[in-house]
XYZ file of C-alpha atoms in Angstrom:
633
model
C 106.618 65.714 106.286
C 104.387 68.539 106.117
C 105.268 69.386 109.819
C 108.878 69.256 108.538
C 107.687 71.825 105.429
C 106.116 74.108 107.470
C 109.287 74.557 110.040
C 111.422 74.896 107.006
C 109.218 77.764 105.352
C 109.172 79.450 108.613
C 113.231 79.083 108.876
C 113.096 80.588 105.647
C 110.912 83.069 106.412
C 113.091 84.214 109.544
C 115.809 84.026 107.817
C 114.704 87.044 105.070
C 113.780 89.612 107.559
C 117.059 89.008 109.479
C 119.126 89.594 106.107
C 116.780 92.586 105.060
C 117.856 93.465 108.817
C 121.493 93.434 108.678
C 122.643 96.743 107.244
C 120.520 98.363 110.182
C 121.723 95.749 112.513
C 125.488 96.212 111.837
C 125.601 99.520 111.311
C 127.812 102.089 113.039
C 125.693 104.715 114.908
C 126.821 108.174 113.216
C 127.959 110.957 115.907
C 126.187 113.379 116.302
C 126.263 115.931 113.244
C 125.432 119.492 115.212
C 126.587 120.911 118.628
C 124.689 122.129 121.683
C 126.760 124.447 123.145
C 125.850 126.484 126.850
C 128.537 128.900 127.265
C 128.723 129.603 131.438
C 130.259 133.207 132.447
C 131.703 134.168 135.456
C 130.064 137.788 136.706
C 131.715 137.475 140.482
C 133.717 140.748 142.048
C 136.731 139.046 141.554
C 135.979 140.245 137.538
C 136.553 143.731 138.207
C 140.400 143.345 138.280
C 140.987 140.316 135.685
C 138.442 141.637 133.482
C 137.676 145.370 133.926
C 136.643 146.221 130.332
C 133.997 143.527 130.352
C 135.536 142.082 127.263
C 133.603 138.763 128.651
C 131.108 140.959 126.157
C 132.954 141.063 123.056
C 133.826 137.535 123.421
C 130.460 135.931 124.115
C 128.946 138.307 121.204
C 131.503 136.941 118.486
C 130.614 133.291 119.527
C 127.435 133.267 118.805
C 127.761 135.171 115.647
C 129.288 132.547 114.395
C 127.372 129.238 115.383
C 125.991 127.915 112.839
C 122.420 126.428 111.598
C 121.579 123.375 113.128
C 123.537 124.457 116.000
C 121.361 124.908 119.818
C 122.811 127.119 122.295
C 122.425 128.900 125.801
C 124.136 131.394 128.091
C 124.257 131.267 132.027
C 126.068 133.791 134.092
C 126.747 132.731 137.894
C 128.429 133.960 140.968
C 126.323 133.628 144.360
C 123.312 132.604 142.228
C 122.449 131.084 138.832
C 120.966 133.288 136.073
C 120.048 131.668 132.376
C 120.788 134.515 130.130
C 119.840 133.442 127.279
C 117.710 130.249 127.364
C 118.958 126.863 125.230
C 117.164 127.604 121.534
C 118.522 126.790 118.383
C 120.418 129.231 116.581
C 118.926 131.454 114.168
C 119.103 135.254 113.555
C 116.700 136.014 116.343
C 119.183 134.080 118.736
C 121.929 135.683 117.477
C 120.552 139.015 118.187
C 119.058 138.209 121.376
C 122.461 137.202 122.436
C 124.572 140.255 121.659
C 122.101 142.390 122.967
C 121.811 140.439 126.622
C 125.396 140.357 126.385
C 125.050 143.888 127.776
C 124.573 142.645 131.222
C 127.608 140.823 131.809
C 129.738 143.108 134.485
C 131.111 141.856 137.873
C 128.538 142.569 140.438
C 128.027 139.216 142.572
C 129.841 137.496 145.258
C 131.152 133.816 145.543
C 131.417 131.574 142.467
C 129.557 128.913 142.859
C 130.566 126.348 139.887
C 128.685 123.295 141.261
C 125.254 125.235 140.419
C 125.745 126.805 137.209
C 127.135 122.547 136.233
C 124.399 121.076 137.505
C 121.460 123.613 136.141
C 123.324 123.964 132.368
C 123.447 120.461 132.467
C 120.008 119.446 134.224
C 117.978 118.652 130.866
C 121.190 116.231 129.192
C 119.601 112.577 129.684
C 121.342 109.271 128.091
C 123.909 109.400 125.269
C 123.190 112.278 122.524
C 121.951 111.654 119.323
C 121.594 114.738 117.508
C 123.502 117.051 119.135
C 127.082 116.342 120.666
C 127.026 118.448 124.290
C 129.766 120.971 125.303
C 129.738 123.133 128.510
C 132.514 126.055 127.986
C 133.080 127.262 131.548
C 134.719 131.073 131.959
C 135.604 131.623 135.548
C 138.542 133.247 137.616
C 138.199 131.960 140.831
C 137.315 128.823 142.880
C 134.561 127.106 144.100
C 133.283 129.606 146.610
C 129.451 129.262 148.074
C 129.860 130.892 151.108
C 132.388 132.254 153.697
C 133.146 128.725 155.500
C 135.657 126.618 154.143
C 133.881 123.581 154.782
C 130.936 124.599 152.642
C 133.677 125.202 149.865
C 135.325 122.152 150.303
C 132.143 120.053 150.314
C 131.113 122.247 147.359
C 134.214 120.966 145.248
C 133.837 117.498 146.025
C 130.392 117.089 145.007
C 131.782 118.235 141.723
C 134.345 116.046 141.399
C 132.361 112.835 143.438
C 129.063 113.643 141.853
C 128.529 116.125 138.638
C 131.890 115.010 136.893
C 130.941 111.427 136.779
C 127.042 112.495 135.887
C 128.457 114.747 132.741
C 130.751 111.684 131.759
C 128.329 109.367 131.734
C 125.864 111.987 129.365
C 129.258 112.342 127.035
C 129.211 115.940 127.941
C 132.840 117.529 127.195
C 133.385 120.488 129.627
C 135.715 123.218 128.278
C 137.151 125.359 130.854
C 139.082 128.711 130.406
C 140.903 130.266 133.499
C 140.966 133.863 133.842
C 143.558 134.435 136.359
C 146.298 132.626 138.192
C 144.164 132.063 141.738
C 141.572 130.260 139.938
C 141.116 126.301 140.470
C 143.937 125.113 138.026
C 143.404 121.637 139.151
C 139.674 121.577 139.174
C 139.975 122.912 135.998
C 142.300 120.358 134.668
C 140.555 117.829 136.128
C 136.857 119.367 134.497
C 138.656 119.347 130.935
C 140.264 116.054 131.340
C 137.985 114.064 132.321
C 135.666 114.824 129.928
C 137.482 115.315 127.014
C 137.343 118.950 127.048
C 139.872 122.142 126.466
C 141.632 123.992 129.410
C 143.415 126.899 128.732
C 144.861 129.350 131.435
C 143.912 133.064 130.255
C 146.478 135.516 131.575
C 144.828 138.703 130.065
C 141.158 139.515 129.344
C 142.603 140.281 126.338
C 143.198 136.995 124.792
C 139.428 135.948 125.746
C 138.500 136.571 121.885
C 140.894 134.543 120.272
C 140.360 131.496 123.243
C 136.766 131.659 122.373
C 137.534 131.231 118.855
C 139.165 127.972 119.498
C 137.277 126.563 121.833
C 133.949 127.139 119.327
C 136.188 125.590 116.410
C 136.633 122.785 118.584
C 133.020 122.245 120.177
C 131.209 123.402 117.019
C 133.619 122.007 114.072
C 132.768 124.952 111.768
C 133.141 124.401 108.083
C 135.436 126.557 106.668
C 137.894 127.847 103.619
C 141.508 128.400 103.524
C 142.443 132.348 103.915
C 145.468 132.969 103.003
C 147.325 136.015 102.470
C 143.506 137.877 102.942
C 142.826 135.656 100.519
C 139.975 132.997 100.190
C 137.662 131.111 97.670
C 134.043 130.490 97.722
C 132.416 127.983 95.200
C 128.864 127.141 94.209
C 128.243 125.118 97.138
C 128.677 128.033 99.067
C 125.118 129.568 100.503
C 126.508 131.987 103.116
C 130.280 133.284 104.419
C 131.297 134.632 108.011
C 134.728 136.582 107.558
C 136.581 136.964 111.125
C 138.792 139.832 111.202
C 140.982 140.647 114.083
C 142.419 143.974 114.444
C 144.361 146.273 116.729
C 142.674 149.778 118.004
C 144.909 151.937 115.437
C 144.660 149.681 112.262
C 142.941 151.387 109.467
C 139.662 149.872 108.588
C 138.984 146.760 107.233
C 137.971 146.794 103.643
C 136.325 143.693 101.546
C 136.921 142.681 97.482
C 134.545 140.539 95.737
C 135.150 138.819 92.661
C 134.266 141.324 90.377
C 136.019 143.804 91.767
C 132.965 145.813 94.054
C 134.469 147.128 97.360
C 132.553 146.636 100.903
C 133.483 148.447 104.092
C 131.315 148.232 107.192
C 130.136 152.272 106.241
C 128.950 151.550 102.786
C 127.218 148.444 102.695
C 124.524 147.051 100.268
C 122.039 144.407 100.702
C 123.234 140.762 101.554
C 126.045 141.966 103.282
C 126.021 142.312 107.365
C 128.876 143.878 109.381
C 129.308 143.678 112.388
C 132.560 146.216 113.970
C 133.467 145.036 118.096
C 136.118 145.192 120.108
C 139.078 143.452 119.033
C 137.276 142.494 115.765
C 135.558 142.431 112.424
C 132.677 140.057 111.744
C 131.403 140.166 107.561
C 128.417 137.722 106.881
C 127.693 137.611 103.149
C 124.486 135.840 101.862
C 124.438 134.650 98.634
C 128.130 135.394 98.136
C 129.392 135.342 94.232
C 131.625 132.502 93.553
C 135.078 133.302 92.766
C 138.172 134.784 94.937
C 137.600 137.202 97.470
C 140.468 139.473 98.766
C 140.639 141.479 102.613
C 142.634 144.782 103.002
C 143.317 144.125 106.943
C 146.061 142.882 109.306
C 147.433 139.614 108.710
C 146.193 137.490 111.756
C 146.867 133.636 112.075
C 143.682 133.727 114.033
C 141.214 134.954 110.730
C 138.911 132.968 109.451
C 136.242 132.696 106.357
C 133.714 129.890 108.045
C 130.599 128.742 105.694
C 126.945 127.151 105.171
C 127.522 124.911 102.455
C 126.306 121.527 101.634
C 129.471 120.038 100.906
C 131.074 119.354 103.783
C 134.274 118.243 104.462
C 133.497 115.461 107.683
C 135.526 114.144 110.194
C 135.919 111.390 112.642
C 136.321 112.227 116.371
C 139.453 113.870 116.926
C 140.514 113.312 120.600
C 141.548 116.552 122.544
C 143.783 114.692 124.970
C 146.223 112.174 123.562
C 149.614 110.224 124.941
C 153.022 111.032 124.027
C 153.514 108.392 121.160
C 149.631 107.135 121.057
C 148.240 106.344 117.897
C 144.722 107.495 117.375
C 143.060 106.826 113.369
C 141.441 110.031 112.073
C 139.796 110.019 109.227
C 138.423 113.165 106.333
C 135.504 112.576 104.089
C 133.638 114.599 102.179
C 129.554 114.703 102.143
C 126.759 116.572 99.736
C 123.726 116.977 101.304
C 124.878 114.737 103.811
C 125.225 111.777 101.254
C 128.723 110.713 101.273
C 130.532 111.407 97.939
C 132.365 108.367 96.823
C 132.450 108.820 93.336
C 135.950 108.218 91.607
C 135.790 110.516 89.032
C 135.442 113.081 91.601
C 137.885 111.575 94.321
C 140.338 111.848 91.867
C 140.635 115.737 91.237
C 140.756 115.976 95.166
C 143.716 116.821 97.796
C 143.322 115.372 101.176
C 145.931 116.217 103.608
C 146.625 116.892 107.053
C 149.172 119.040 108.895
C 150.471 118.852 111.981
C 151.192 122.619 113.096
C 152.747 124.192 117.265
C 155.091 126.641 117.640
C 157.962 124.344 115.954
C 156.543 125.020 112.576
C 154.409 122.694 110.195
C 154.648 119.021 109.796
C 152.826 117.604 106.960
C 150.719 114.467 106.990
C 149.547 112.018 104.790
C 145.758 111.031 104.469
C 145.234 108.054 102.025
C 142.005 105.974 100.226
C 144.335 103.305 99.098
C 143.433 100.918 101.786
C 146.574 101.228 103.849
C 148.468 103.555 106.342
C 145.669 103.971 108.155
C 143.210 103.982 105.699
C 140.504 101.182 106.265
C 139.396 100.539 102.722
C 140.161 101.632 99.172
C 138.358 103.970 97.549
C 135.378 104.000 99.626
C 136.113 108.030 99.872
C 137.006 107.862 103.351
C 140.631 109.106 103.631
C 142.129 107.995 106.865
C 145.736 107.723 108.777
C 147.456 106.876 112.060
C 148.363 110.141 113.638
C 150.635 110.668 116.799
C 153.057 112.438 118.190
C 155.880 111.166 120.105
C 156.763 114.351 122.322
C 154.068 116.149 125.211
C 152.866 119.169 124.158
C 150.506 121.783 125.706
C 148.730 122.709 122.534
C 148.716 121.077 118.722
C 146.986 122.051 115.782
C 145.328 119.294 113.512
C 144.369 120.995 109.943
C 142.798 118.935 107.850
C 141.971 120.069 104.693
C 140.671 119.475 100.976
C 141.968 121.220 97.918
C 140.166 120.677 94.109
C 140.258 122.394 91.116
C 136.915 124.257 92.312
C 136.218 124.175 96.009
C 138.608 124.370 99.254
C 137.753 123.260 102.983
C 139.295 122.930 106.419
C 138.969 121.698 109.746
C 141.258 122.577 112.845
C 141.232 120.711 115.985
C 143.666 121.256 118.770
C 145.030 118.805 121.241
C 146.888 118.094 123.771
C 149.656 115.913 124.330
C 150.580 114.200 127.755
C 153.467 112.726 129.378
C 151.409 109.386 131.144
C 152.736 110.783 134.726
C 154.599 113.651 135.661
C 157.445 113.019 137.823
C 159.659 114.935 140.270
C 161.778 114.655 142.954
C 161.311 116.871 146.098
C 164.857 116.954 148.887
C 163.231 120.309 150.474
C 161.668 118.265 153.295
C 163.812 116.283 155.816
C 163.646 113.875 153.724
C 163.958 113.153 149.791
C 160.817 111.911 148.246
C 159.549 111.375 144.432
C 156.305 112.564 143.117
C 153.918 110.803 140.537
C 150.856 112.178 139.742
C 148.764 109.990 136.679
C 147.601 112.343 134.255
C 143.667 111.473 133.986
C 143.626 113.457 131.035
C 144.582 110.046 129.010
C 145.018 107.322 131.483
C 141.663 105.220 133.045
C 141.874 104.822 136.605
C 143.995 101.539 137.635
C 147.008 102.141 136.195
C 149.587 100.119 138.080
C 152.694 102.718 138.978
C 155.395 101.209 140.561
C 158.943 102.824 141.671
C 162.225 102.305 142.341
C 166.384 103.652 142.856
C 168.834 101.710 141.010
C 172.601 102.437 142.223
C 175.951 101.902 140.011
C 176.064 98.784 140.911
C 173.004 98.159 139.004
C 170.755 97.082 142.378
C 167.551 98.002 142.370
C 165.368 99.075 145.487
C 162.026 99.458 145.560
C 160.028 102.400 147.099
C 156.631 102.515 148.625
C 154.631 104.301 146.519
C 151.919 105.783 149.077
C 148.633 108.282 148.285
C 149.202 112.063 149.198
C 145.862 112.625 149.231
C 145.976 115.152 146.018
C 145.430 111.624 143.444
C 149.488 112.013 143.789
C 151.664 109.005 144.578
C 154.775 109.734 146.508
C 157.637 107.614 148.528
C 160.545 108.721 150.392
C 164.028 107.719 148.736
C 166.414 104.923 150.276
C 169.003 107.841 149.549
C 169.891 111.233 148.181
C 172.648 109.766 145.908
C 170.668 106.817 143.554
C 168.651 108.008 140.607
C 165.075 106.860 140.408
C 163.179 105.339 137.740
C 158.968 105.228 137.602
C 157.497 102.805 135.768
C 153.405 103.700 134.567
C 151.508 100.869 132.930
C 147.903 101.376 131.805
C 144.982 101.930 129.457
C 144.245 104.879 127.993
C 141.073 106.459 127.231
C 141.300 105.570 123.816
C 141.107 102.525 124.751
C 145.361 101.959 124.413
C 148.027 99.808 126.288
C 150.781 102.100 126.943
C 153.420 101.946 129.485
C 156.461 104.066 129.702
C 159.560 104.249 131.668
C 160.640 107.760 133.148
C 164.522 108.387 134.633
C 167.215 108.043 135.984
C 165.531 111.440 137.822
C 168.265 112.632 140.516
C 168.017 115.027 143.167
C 170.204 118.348 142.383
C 173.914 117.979 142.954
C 173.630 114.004 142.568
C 175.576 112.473 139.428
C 172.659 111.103 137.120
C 174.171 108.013 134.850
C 175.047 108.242 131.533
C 172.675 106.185 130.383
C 169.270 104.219 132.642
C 170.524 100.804 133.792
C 167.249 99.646 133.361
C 166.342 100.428 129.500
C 162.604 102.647 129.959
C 160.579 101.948 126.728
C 160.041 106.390 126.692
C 162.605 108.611 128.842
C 160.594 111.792 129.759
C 162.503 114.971 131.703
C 161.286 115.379 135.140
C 161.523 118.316 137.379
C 165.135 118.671 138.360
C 166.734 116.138 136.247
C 169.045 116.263 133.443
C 167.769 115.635 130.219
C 167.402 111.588 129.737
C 168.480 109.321 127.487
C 165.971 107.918 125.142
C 166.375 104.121 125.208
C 165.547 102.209 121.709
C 162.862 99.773 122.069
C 164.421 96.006 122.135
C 164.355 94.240 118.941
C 161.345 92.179 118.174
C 162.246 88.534 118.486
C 162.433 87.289 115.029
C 159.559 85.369 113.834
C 159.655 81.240 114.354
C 159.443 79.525 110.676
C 156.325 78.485 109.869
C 155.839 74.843 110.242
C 155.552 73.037 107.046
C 152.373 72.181 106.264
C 150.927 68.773 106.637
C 150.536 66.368 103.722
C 146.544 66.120 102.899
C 144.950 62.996 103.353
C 141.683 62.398 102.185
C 139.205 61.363 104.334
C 137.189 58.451 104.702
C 134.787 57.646 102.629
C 131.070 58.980 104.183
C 128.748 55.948 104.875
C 125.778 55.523 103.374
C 123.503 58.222 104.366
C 120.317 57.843 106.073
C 116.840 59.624 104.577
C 117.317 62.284 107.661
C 119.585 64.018 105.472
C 116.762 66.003 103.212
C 115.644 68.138 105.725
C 118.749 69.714 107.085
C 120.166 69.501 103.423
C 117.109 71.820 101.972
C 117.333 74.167 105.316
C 120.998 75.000 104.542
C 120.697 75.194 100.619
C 117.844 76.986 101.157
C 119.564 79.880 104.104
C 122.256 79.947 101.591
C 120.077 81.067 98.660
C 118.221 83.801 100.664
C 122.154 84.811 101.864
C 122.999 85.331 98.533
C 119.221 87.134 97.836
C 119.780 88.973 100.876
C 122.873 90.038 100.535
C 122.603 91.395 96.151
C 119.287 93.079 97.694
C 121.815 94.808 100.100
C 124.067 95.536 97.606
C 121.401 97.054 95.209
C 120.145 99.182 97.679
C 123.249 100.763 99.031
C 124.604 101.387 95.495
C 121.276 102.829 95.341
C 121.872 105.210 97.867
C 125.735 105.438 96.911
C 123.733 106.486 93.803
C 122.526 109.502 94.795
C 125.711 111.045 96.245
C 126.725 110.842 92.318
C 124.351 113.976 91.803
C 126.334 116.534 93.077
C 124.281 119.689 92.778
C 126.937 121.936 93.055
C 127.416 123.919 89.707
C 130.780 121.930 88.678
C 131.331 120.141 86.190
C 132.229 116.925 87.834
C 131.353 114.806 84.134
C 134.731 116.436 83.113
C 137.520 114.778 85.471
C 140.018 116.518 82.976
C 138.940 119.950 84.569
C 141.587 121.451 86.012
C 140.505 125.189 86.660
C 142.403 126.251 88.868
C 140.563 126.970 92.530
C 141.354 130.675 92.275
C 139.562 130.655 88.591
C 136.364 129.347 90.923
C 133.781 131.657 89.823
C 135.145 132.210 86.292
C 133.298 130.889 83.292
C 134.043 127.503 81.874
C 136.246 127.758 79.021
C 135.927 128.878 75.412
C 136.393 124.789 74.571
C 133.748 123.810 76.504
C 131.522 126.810 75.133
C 132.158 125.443 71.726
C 131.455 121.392 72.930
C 128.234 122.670 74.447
């Protein structure tokens, strides 16, 4: 009996630290809150003609003016050899200043562009999954891989980024971010950089847009907090420690002049203490310590590119927002805020907030809706997580995601751009000697081993298969039956959000062939191709309707037990007893996260968040509380 005791007690026992255990267990790691960002800059010959003002300069200096704290950062520049410019620190002032002063080096002096060693030494310290810091490599080049003046040594070069550093920065989660200064540069290994790792690739075709590309790639590798500006105007609120106003300007504009609250006027001549200005090329850069709570008003251009990005403690957070998504994917984003990193949950508050989402390209601005009800998207009520299902049904090269929060003190925003992709893009080729279709998988959202399969499909509604074969380039292509039977390209696979999609693309026809009215073969998503008309967009078939539910089966009770045996004590005090410590375990859970939940309550932030009533409006920020609550106090 007392062996039997002294099993149970250590059950028991077990059992304790195992529930004290779970909300470590179980929980979700958190991504990584701050960014290490190496920014890698072409300085090859070639950048004499597609950059010949050096405005690589400009660029690189407004950058790091605005990381911000918590942020770690480095600069290489590369062309025959590897050169760290500024080594990986984290950012502070001295950083900052180190930065835009080496950025006075950057000119086009070197031969050959040799991307596989500025990858590999950028990347050389990034070990296992990050933890603190989520790792982006933003790549500026114009050319291709060029080590030396045999094309086998280039060749070999490439594929030992493709075959060897790609798969090394996917498996550290390192998103590379490449930006291609001309048209001769490596499009595809470029493409293929960005895509696979979840990155940005944007084609440059002027020096001139470097600033503004810059801009967006840092908004997407550093997630910046920031305020609305609109019309030159924004709000900051007591939260608000310090503000970085982005100006950009044309040569002949007149000169940029700043409003605070109370009137005082700032230009970058006639500045006072707490203020920093900083005039470039292209740009104005105001960082104002301390800055006085209220609305602030610009006299400059009206630019869709300004910003007012801040160092606050309440935060407006995020879930990962994917850069690359499918045509008609659904991926769940979700908007929360934090206060010194301590979610805010509290109702009272919650309810004086306005979380939305827009969906903005060059169509115009499609509103979204972001919920804490529990449903659309939204995981759970009122847990101040404010989440939705967002897609978008048509391929797009670039999309805006704002998300945003509006009260009746404070403002924030987010942006995040992505890209939307067709699963495969299609065409048919007839300037051979013989007519052939093209698919090439875009690995941008689809894992490898997607099954493709193709086929032509005559009037009389026969269908032949083609032999899909490899080109060689990761295309797939076949040579038609005929020149006269549309085709149709079926791609089936998982994304890499983890999705089931497949999709249906024709009837494709070659030029001067009739294309059908409508596919013979209903595609679950019709997608133009190159040289076909524009398809018709089949409606998914019905969904079989449900079978009735069987009725359920009449109870009947069951035997009664037999007389137990005395072998039931044991087991019967073991699961009374895990039971108990559940429920112990579990209310010592409870206490301690509403503990913690607790604390987020005490939002130091100068507003009143006692009143939920208060509806000052956000513009009023920095005005004093009314002459009613003068007289309640």
């Amino acid at each position: 009996m007392r062996q039997s005791l002294n099993g149970l007690h250590t059950i028991l026992l077990t059992t304790v630290v195992m529930l004290l255990a779970i909300p470590s267990v179980f929980a979700a790691p958190a991504p990584p809150q701050h960014a290490d960002i190496r920014v890698l800059i072409d300085i090859s010959g070639s950048m004499h003609k597609n950059d010949p003002n050096n405005l690589r300069r400009p660029a690189l200096r407004m950058i790091a003016g605005l990381m911000q704290p918590g942020t770690r950062a480095g600069v290489w520049t590369f062309a025959r050899w590897v050169n760290n410019l500024v080594p990986v620190a984290d950012v502070d002032a001295a950083w900052k200043k180190r930065t835009q002063s080496l950025s006075n080096q950057i000119s086009s002096p070197g031969q050959f562009t040799n991307i596989e060693e500025v990858l590999d030494r950028a990347s050389s310290d990034w070990e296992g999954e990050p933890t603190t810091h989520a790792r982006h490599l933003v790549l500026l080049t114009d050319g291709m891989v060029d080590v030396s003046k045999n094309d086998a040594d280039n060749s070999a070069s490439r594929e030992r980024v493709l075959d060897t550093l790609l798969p090394r920065l996917q498996q550290a989660q390192v998103k590379v971010h490449t930006i291609a200064l001309s048209e001769r540069a490596d499009h595809a290994l470029m493409k293929q950089l960005a895509g696979g790792t979840g990155g940005w690739y944007q084609q440059v075709d002027s020096a001139e847009e470097l600033q503004r590309v810059f801009l967006k790639v840092f908004e997407t590798a550093g997630k910046p907090d920031a305020v609305p500006l609109q019309d030159n105007r924004f709000v900051v609120d007591g939260s608000i420690n310090e503000a970085t106003v982005l100006v950009f300007n044309e040569a002949d504009s007149p000169p940029v002049v700043l409003r605070s609250p109370n009137g005082d006027e700032f230009r970058d001549s006639d500045l006072t203490a707490g203020i920093a200005w900083f005039r470039d090329q292209g740009y104005n850069m105001i960082t104002i310590a301390s800055p006085d709570k209220g609305e602030w008003r610009l006299e400059a251009d009206l630019d869709p590119d300004n910003r007012v990005m801040v160092v606050t403690d309440l935060k407006l957070q995020t879930s990962e927002v994917p850069t690359h998504i499918a045509a008609g994917e659904q991926t769940h984003v979700e908007a929360y805020l934090t206060n010194k990193d301590n979610l805010v949950d509290r109702q009272a508050f919650l309810r004086l907030l306005d979380v939305r989402a827009a969906s903005i390209n060059a169509n115009g601005t499609d509103p979204l809706t972001l919920n804490d009800a529990g449903k659309q998207g939204d995981e759970k009520a009122a847990d101040g997580r404010y989440g939705m299902q967002f897609s978008e049904p048509h391929a797009q090269d670039s999309l805006e995601l704002l998300l945003s929060v509006d009260s009746p003190t404070f403002m924030r925003e987010k942006r995040f751009r992505l890209a939307v992709h067709e699963l495969a893009e299609v065409a048919v080729d007839a300037d051979g000697q013989a007519p052939i279709v093209k698919v090439q998988a875009t690995t941008a959202v689809l894992q490898d081993g997607a099954d493709i399969s193709a086929w032509q499909q005559g009037a009389d509604g026969q269908r032949q298969e083609l032999a899909l074969e490899s080109s060689g380039d990761g295309a797939l292509t076949a040579t038609l039956n005929d020149a006269q039977s549309p085709v149709y390209v079926r791609v089936s696979g998982t994304t890499r959000l983890g999705n089931l999609l497949e999709r249906t693309y024709g009837p494709i026809a070659l030029p001067g062939a009739p294309v059908p009215a409508a596919p013979v073969t209903a595609p679950e998503v019709s997608a133009p191709a190159a040289n076909e008309a524009p398809p018709t967009v089949a409606e998914p078939p019905a969904a079989a309707a449900p079978e009735p539910e069987p009725a359920p089966a009449p109870s009947v009770p069951e035997p009664q037990a037999e007389e137990a045996s005395s072998d039931w004590v044991l087991p019967a005090a073991m699961f009374g007893g895990f039971n108990l410590l559940l429920l112990i375990g579990g209310g010592v859970w409870f206490f301690l996260r509403r503990r913690r939940a607790g604390a987020s309550d005490d939002l130091d932030l100068d507003l009143d968040l006692d009143v939920a009533e208060d509806t000052t409006p956000a513009s009023e920020a920095g005005a004093k509380q009314d002459q009613s609550q003068e007289d309640a106090a």
